[in-house]
XYZ file of C-alpha atoms in Angstrom:
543
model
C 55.120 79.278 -77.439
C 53.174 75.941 -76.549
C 53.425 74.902 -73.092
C 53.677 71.368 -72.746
C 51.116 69.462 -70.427
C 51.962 67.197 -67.915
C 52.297 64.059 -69.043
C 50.295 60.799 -67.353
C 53.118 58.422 -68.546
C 54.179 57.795 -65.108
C 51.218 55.903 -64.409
C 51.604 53.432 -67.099
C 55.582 53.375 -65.585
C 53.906 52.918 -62.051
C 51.696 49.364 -63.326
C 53.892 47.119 -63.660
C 55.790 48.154 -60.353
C 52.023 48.160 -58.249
C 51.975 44.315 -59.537
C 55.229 43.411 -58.315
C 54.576 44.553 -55.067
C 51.276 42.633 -54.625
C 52.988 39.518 -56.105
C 55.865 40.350 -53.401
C 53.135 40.297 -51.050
C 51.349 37.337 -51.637
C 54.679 35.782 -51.280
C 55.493 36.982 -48.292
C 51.739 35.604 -47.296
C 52.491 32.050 -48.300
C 56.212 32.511 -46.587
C 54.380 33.456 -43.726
C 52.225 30.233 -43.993
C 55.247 28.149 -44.727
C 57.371 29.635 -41.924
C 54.099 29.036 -39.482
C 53.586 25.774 -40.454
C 57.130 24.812 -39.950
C 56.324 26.341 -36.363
C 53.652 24.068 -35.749
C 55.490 20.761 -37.118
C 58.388 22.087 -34.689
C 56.378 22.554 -31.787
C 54.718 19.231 -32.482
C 57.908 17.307 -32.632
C 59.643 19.148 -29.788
C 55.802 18.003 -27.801
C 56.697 14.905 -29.136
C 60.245 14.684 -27.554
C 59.741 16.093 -24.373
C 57.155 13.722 -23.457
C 56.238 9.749 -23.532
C 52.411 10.701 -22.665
C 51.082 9.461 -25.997
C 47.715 11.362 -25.377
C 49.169 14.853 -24.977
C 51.036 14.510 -27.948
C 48.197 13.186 -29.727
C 46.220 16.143 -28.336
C 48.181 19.014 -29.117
C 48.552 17.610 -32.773
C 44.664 17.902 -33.252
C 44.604 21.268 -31.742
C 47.653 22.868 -33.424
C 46.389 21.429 -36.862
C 43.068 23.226 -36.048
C 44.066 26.341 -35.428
C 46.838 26.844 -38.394
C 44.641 25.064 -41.220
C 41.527 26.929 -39.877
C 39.053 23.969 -39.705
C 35.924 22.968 -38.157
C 37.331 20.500 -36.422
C 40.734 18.039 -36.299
C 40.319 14.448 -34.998
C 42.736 11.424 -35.027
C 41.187 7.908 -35.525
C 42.525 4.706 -34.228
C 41.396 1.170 -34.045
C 39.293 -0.230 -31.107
C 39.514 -4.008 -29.727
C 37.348 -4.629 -33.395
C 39.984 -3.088 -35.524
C 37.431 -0.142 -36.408
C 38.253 3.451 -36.591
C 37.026 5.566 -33.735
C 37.501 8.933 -33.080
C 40.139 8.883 -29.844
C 41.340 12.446 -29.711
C 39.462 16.285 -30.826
C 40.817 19.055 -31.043
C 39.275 21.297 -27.984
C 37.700 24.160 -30.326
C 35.265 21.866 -32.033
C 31.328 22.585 -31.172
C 29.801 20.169 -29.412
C 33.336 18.353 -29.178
C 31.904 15.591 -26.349
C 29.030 14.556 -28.954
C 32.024 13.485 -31.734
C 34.756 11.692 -29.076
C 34.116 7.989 -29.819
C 32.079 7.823 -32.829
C 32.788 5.839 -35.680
C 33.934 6.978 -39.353
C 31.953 5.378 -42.690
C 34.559 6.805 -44.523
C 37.158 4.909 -43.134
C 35.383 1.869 -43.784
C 34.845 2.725 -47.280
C 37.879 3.807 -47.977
C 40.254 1.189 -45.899
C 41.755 -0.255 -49.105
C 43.308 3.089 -50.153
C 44.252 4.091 -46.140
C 46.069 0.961 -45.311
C 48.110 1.344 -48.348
C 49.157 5.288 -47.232
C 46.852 6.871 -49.606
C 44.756 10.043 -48.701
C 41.459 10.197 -49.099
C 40.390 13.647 -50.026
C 36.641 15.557 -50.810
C 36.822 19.298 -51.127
C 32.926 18.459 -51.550
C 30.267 15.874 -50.570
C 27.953 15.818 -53.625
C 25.303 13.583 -54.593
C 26.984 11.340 -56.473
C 29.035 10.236 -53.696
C 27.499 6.857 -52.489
C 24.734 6.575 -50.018
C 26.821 5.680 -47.038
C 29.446 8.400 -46.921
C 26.163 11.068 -47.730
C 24.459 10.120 -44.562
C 27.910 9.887 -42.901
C 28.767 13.628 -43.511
C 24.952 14.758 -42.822
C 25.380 13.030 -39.632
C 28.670 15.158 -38.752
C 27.421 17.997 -40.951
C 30.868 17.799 -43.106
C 31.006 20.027 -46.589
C 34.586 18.708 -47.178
C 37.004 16.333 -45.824
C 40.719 15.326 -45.806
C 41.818 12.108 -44.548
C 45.696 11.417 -44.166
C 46.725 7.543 -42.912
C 48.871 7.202 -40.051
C 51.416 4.336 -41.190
C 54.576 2.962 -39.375
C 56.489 0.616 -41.126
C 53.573 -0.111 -43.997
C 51.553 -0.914 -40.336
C 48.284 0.748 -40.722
C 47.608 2.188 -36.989
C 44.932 5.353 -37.933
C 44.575 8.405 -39.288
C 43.848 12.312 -39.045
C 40.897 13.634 -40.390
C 40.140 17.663 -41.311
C 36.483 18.530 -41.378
C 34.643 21.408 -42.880
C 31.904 21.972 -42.110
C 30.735 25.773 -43.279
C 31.363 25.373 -46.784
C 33.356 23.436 -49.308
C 37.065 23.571 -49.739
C 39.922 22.871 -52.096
C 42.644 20.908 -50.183
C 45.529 21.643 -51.885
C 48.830 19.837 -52.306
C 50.869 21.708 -49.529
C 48.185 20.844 -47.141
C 48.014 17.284 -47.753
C 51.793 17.288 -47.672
C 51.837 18.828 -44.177
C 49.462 16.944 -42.461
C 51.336 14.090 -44.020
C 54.255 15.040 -42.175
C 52.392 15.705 -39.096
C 50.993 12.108 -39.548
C 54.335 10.601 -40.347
C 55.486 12.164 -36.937
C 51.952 11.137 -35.316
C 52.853 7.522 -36.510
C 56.855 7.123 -34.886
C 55.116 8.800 -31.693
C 52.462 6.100 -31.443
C 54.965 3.351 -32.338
C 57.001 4.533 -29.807
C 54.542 5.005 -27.449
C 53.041 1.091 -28.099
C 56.929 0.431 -27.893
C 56.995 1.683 -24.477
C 53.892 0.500 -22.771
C 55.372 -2.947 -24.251
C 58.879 -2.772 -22.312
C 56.710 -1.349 -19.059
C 54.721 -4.268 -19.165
C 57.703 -6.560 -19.727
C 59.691 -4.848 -17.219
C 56.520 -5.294 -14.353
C 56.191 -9.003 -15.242
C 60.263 -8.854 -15.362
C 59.720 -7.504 -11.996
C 57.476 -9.845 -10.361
C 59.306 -12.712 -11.700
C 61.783 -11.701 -9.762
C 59.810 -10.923 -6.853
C 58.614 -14.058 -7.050
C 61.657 -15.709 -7.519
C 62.662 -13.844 -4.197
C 60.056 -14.762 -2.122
C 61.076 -18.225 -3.686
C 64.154 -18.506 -2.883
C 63.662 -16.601 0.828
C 60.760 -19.523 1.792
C 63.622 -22.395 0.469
C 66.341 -21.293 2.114
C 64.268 -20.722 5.617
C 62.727 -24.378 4.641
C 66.498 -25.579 4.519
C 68.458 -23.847 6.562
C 68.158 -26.157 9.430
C 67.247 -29.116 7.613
C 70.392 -31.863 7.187
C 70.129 -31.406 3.248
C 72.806 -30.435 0.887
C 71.356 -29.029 -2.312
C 73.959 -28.114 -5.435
C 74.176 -27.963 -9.144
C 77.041 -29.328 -11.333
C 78.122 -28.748 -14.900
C 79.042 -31.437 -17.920
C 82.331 -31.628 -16.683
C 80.939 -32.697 -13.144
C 82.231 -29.041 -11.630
C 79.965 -27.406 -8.604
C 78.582 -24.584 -9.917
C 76.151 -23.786 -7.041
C 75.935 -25.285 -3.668
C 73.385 -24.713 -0.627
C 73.213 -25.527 2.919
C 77.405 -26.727 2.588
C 78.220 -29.785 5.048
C 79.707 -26.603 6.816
C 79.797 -23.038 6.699
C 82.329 -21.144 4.886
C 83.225 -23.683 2.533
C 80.933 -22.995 -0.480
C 83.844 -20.717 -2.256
C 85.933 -23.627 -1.503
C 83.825 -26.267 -3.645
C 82.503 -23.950 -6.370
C 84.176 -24.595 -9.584
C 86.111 -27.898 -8.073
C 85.258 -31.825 -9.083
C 84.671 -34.681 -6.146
C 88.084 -35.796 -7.258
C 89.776 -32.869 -6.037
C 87.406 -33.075 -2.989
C 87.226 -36.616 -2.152
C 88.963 -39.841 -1.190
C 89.478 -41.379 -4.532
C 87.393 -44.369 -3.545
C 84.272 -42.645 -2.389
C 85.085 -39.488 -5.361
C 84.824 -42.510 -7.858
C 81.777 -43.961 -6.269
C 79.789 -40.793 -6.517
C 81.180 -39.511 -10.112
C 79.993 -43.187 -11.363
C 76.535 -42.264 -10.252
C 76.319 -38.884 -11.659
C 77.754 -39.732 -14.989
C 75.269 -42.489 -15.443
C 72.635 -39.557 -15.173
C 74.774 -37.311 -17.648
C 74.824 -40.119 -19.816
C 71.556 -41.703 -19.422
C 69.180 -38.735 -19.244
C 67.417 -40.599 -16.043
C 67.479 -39.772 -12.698
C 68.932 -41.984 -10.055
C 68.444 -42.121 -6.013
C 71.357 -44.547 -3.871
C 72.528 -44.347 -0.105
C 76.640 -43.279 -0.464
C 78.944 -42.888 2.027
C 81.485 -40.187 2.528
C 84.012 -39.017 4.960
C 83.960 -35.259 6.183
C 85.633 -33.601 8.798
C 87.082 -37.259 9.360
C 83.907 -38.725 10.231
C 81.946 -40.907 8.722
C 78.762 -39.791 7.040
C 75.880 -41.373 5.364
C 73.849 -40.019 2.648
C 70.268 -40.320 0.777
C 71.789 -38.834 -2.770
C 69.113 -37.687 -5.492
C 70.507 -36.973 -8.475
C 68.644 -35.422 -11.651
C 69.306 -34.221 -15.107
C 69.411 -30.571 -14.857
C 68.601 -29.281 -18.660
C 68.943 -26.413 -20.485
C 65.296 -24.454 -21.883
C 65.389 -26.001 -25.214
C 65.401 -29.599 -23.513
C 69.552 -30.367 -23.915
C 71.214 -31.982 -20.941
C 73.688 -29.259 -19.160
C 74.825 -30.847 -15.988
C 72.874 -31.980 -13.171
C 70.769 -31.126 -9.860
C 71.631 -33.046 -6.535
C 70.057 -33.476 -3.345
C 71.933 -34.993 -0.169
C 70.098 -35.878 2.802
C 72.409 -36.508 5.870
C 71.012 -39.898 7.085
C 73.928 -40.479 9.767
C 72.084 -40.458 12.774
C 68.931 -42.455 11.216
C 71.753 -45.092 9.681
C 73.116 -45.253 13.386
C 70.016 -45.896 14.677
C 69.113 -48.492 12.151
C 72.061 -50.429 12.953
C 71.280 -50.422 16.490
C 68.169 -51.424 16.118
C 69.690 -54.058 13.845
C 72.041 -55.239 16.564
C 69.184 -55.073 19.009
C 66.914 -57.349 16.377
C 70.113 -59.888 15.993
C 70.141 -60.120 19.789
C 66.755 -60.519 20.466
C 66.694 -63.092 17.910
C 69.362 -65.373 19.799
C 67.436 -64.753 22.469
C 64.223 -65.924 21.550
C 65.885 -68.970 20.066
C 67.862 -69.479 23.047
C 63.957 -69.734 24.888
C 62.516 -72.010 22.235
C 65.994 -74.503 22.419
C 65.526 -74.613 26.082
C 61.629 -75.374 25.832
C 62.176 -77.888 23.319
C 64.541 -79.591 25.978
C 61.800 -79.146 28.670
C 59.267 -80.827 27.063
C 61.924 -83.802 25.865
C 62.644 -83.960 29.613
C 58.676 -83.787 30.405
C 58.907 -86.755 27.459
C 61.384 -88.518 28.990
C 60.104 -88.485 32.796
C 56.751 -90.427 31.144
C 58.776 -92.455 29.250
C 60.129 -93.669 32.594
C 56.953 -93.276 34.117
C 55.319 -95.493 31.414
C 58.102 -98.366 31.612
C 56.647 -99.083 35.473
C 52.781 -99.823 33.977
C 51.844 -102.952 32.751
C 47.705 -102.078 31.993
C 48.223 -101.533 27.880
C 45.483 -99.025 28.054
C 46.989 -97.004 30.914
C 50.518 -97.100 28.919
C 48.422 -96.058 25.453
C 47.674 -92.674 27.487
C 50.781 -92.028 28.399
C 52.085 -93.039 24.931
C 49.744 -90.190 23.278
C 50.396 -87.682 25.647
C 54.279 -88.477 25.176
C 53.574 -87.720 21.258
C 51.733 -84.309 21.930
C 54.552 -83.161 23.705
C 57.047 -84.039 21.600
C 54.324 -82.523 18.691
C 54.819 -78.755 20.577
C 58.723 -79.600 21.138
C 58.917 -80.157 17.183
C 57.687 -76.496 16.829
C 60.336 -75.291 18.997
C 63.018 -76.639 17.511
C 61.887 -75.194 13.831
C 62.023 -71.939 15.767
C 64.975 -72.665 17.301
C 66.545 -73.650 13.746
C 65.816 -71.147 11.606
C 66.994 -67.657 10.743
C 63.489 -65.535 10.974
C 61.899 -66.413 13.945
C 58.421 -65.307 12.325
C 58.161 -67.593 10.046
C 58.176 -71.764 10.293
C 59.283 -74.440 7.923
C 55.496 -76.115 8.437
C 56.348 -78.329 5.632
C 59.632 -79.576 7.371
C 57.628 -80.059 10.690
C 54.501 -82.017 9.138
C 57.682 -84.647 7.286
C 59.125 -84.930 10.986
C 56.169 -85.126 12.850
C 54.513 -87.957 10.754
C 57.875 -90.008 10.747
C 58.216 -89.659 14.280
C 54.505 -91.105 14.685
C 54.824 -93.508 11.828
C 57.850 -95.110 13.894
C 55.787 -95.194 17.376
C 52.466 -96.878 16.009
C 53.711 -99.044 12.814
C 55.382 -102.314 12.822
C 56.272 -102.213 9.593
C 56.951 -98.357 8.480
C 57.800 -98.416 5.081
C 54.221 -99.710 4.540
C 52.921 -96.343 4.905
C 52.845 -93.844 2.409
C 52.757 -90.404 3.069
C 51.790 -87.617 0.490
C 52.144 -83.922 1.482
C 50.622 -80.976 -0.463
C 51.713 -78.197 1.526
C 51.746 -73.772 0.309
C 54.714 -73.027 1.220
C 53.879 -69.248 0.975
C 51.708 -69.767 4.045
C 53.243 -68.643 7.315
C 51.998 -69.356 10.780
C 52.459 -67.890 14.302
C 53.580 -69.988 17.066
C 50.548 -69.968 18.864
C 48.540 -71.125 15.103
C 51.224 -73.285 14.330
C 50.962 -75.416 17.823
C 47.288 -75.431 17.786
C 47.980 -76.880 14.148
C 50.637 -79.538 15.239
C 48.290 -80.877 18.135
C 45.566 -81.082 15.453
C 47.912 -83.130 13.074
C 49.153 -85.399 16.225
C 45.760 -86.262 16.692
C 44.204 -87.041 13.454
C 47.738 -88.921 12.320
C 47.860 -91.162 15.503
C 44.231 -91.351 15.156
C 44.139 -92.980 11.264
C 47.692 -95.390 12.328
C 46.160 -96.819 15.569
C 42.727 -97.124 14.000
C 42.251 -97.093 10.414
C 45.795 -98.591 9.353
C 46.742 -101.364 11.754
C 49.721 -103.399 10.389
C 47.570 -106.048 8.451
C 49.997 -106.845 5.292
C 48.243 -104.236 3.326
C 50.117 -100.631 1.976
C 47.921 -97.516 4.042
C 48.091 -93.623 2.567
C 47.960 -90.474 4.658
C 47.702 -87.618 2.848
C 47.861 -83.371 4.212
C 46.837 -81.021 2.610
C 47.188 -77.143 2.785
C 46.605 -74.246 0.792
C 45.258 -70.830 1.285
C 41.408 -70.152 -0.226
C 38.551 -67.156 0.163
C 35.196 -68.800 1.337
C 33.575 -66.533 3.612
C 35.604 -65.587 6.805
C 37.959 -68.736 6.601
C 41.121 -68.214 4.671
C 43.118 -71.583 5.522
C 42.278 -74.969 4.650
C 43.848 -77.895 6.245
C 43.393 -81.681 5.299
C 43.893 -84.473 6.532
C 43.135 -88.073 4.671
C 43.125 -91.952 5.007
C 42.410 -94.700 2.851
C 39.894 -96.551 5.016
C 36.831 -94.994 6.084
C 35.903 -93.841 9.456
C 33.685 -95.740 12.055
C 30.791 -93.916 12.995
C 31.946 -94.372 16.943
C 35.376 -92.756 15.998
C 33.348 -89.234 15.089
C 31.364 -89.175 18.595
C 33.145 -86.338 20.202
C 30.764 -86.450 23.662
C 32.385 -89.598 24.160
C 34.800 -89.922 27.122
C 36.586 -92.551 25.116
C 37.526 -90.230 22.591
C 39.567 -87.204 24.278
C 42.046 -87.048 20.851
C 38.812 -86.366 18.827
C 37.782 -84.195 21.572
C 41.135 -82.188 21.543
C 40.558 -81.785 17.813
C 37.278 -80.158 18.291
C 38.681 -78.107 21.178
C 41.575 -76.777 19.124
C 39.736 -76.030 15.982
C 37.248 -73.956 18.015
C 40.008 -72.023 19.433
C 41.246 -71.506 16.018
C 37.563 -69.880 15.136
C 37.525 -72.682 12.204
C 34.913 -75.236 11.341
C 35.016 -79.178 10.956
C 34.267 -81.569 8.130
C 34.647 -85.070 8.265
C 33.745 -87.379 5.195
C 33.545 -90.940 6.383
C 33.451 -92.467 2.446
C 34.995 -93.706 0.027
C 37.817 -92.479 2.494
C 38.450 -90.739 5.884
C 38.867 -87.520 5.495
C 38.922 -84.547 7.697
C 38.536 -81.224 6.256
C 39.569 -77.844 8.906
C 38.842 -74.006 7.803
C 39.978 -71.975 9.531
């Protein structure tokens, strides 16, 4: 009997069980890979959460990717000031790691068009039909293969991570790519968040020295005002206080917020101040007026600025006052007005009673004159009689009018010349008289009585001399007018239709003191005198 061999069938039954386990295996291997990149993209994201420091996130991204994907090196590009791609973070295993921080990436410049639009740019080899520029680029950083993934936040292009090889060439495959995608996709929120918060920081400092500012602002005007007799406050469309400062009196600012002047006010002064304001409201312009108002039941005087206070696109939402109590400065204006009124009188009062002096000085040679019987004797007093009564005209302007600095001179010249035309003509209405007079000019008393003795003088001078009552019409004319020749600003005239003697313009002459006072007073007037003896007497004075 045959004994049977042992059979070797088992191993053909063991085959396809030894493949199934190594299959089992490699799956486990790639589960493995799986589970530890999900570890990394956790740790990542849970790096990213627990801190707002963009460049430890940024960091540990590089590194982490290094280590799992076994590469050369991990880097992260983003753009400079220039918008080109520089190499900002490495991971810390790289050789020479210092040597690559910074540097600039050809293949990001080559490739931009594909980046910015979220495609990856991937080389499991640099051969020589790549072009020139990305050859020399991975000689210089000795790269044998290279994956690029774009960082992109909302189709934004801000960067990108790129995996170098640099000991040999490799196959990127399609689960890598994907993963580092979602790294970068994670990457790309962090950095947006990250620009997102250095944004709000920076608006939150300037935020926060506006308001310092505003502070120190408001601190420096309320010291400025809080002893100063203004009222500042701010009032709505409807003409309601919305904000008041430096209240007419303490305590009473809750009082007034929210309340019109009509609920305020006396109607008549609440109407007098709302017509003001609503002229701004209406008009757009400011306005500045003096306004009176009772408080406390006194009586209180204001400077009131009132403004347009608008809203930031330029609409009109109320408006901005200003009140300066001007009580006391009001009092002492009308004081001072009083004072001014009473002085006034006063003065007047001094220039009535001189006027009457020198009529009684007039008078007593009058008197005097009516006991002399020599004609040339009674001719002196006669001219003296008329240059008193010439100063006594200038008194009673002063005395007549309302402002005692200026005097009617035109008024004065009309009664001086018929006063003279009536003591040296027989026959008055043979003289004509034509004045020419700026009435804009204005003399002082001590000018204007220097120019009335001047007048006397010349005027008596032409009727006694150069238009004797002989049947014949005679013309006096006076002139004056302001001009700008040299130092002399006034011009003053005096004319007569006959022409002068050439003993009548002798001034050493003893006969002659009325010529003689004329050159006396128009030296004490600093002025200088012309006199033209043809076709007609005429004296010219500039003074």
């Amino acid at each position: 009997m045959s004994v049977d061999q042992p059979s070797n069938s088992h191993l053909e039954v063991d085959s396809p069980n030894s493949t199934h386990i190594t299959a089992l295996e490699n799956e486990l291997v790639e589960l493995r890979r799986q589970v530890s990149r999900q570890t990394l993209l956790n740790q990542i994201v849970q790096a990213m959460r627990g801190t707002l420091v963009l460049e430890n996130i940024l960091q540990t991204t590089v590194d982490q990717l290094h280590e799992t994907l076994n590469v050369s090196r991990c880097l992260i590009f983003r753009p400079d000031d220039e918008s080109q791609m520089r190499a900002h973070h490495v991971s810390e295993a790289t050789a020479q790691r210092e040597s690559v921080l910074g540097v600039y990436c050809d293949f990001y410049r080559y490739h931009h068009q594909e980046l910015s639009q979220g495609q990856p740019v991937v080389f499991p080899q640099i051969t020589p039909n790549l072009p020139e520029v990305l050859i020399k680029a991975a000689q210089d950083c000795k790269i044998r293969a290279i994956l690029i993934v774009p960082l992109l936040h909302q189709n934004s292009y801000i960067g990108g991570i790129s995996l170098h090889q640099c000991d040999d060439s490799r196959e990127w495959n399609t689960e890598d790519i994907e993963f580092v995608q979602a790294i970068a996709d994670h990457c790309a929120i962090a950095i947006h968040q990250a620009q997102l918060y250095a944004k709000l920081q920076c608006e939150l400092r300037e935020r926060q020295q506006v308001e310092e500012a505003l502070r120190q602002s408001e601190t420096r005007f309320r010291t400025a005002l809080k002893h100063a007799p203004l009222v500042v406050f701010n009032q709505d469309h409807q003409l309601r206080y919305t904000w008041v400062y430096n209240s007419v009196s303490d305590g009473e600012v809750d009082t007034i917020l929210g309340k019109t002047d009509s609920e305020l006010l006396a109607p008549q002064e609440a109407q007098r101040l709302i017509s003001i304001k609503q002229r701004v409201l209406s008009s757009g312009v400011g306005m500045r007026d003096q306004v009176s108002l009772t408080i406390h039941g006194k009586q209180r005087y204001y400077d009131l600025t009132v403004e347009p206070l608008r809203s930031s696109i330029g609409d009109i939402e109320g408006i901005t006052c200003a009140a300066m109590d001007i009580s006391e400065r009001k009092h002492i204006e009308d004081q001072l007005k009083i004072s001014l009124q009473q002085k006034e009188v006063l003065f007047q009062e001094i220039h009535h009673r001189v006027k009457n002096n020198l009529q009684l000085v007039s008078s007593l040679l009058d008197l005097q004159s009516q006991q002399i019987d020599d004609p040339e004797i009674l001719a002196l007093f006669q001219a003296n009689q008329n240059r008193i009564k010439s100063m006594a005209l200038i008194h009673e302007e002063l005395y007549q009018v309302d402002h005692l600095e200026r005097i009617n001179f035109l008024n004065y010249i009309e009664n001086l010349t018929y006063h003279l035309i009536q003591t040296y003509t027989i026959h008055p209405e043979s003289i004509i008289v034509k004045l020419n007079v700026d009435q804009q000019i204005n003399f002082d008393l001590s000018t204007a009585i220097h120019c009335g003795l001047i007048l006397n003088e010349l005027i008596s001078n032409a009727l006694k001399h150069a238009l004797r009552n002989n049947g014949r019409q005679g013309h006096i004319w006076i002139e004056i007018h302001s001009h700008k020749t040299e130092s002399h600003t006034i011009k003053l005239i005096v004319g007569n239709t006959k022409p002068t003697k050439t003993e009548l313009i002798d001034f050493n002459s003893p006969k002659k003191l009325g010529l003689q006072l004329v050159y006396a007073l128009v030296a004490q007037l600093n002025g200088r005198l012309e006199i033209k003896k043809a076709p007609h007497t005429v004296f010219e004075i500039n003074f």
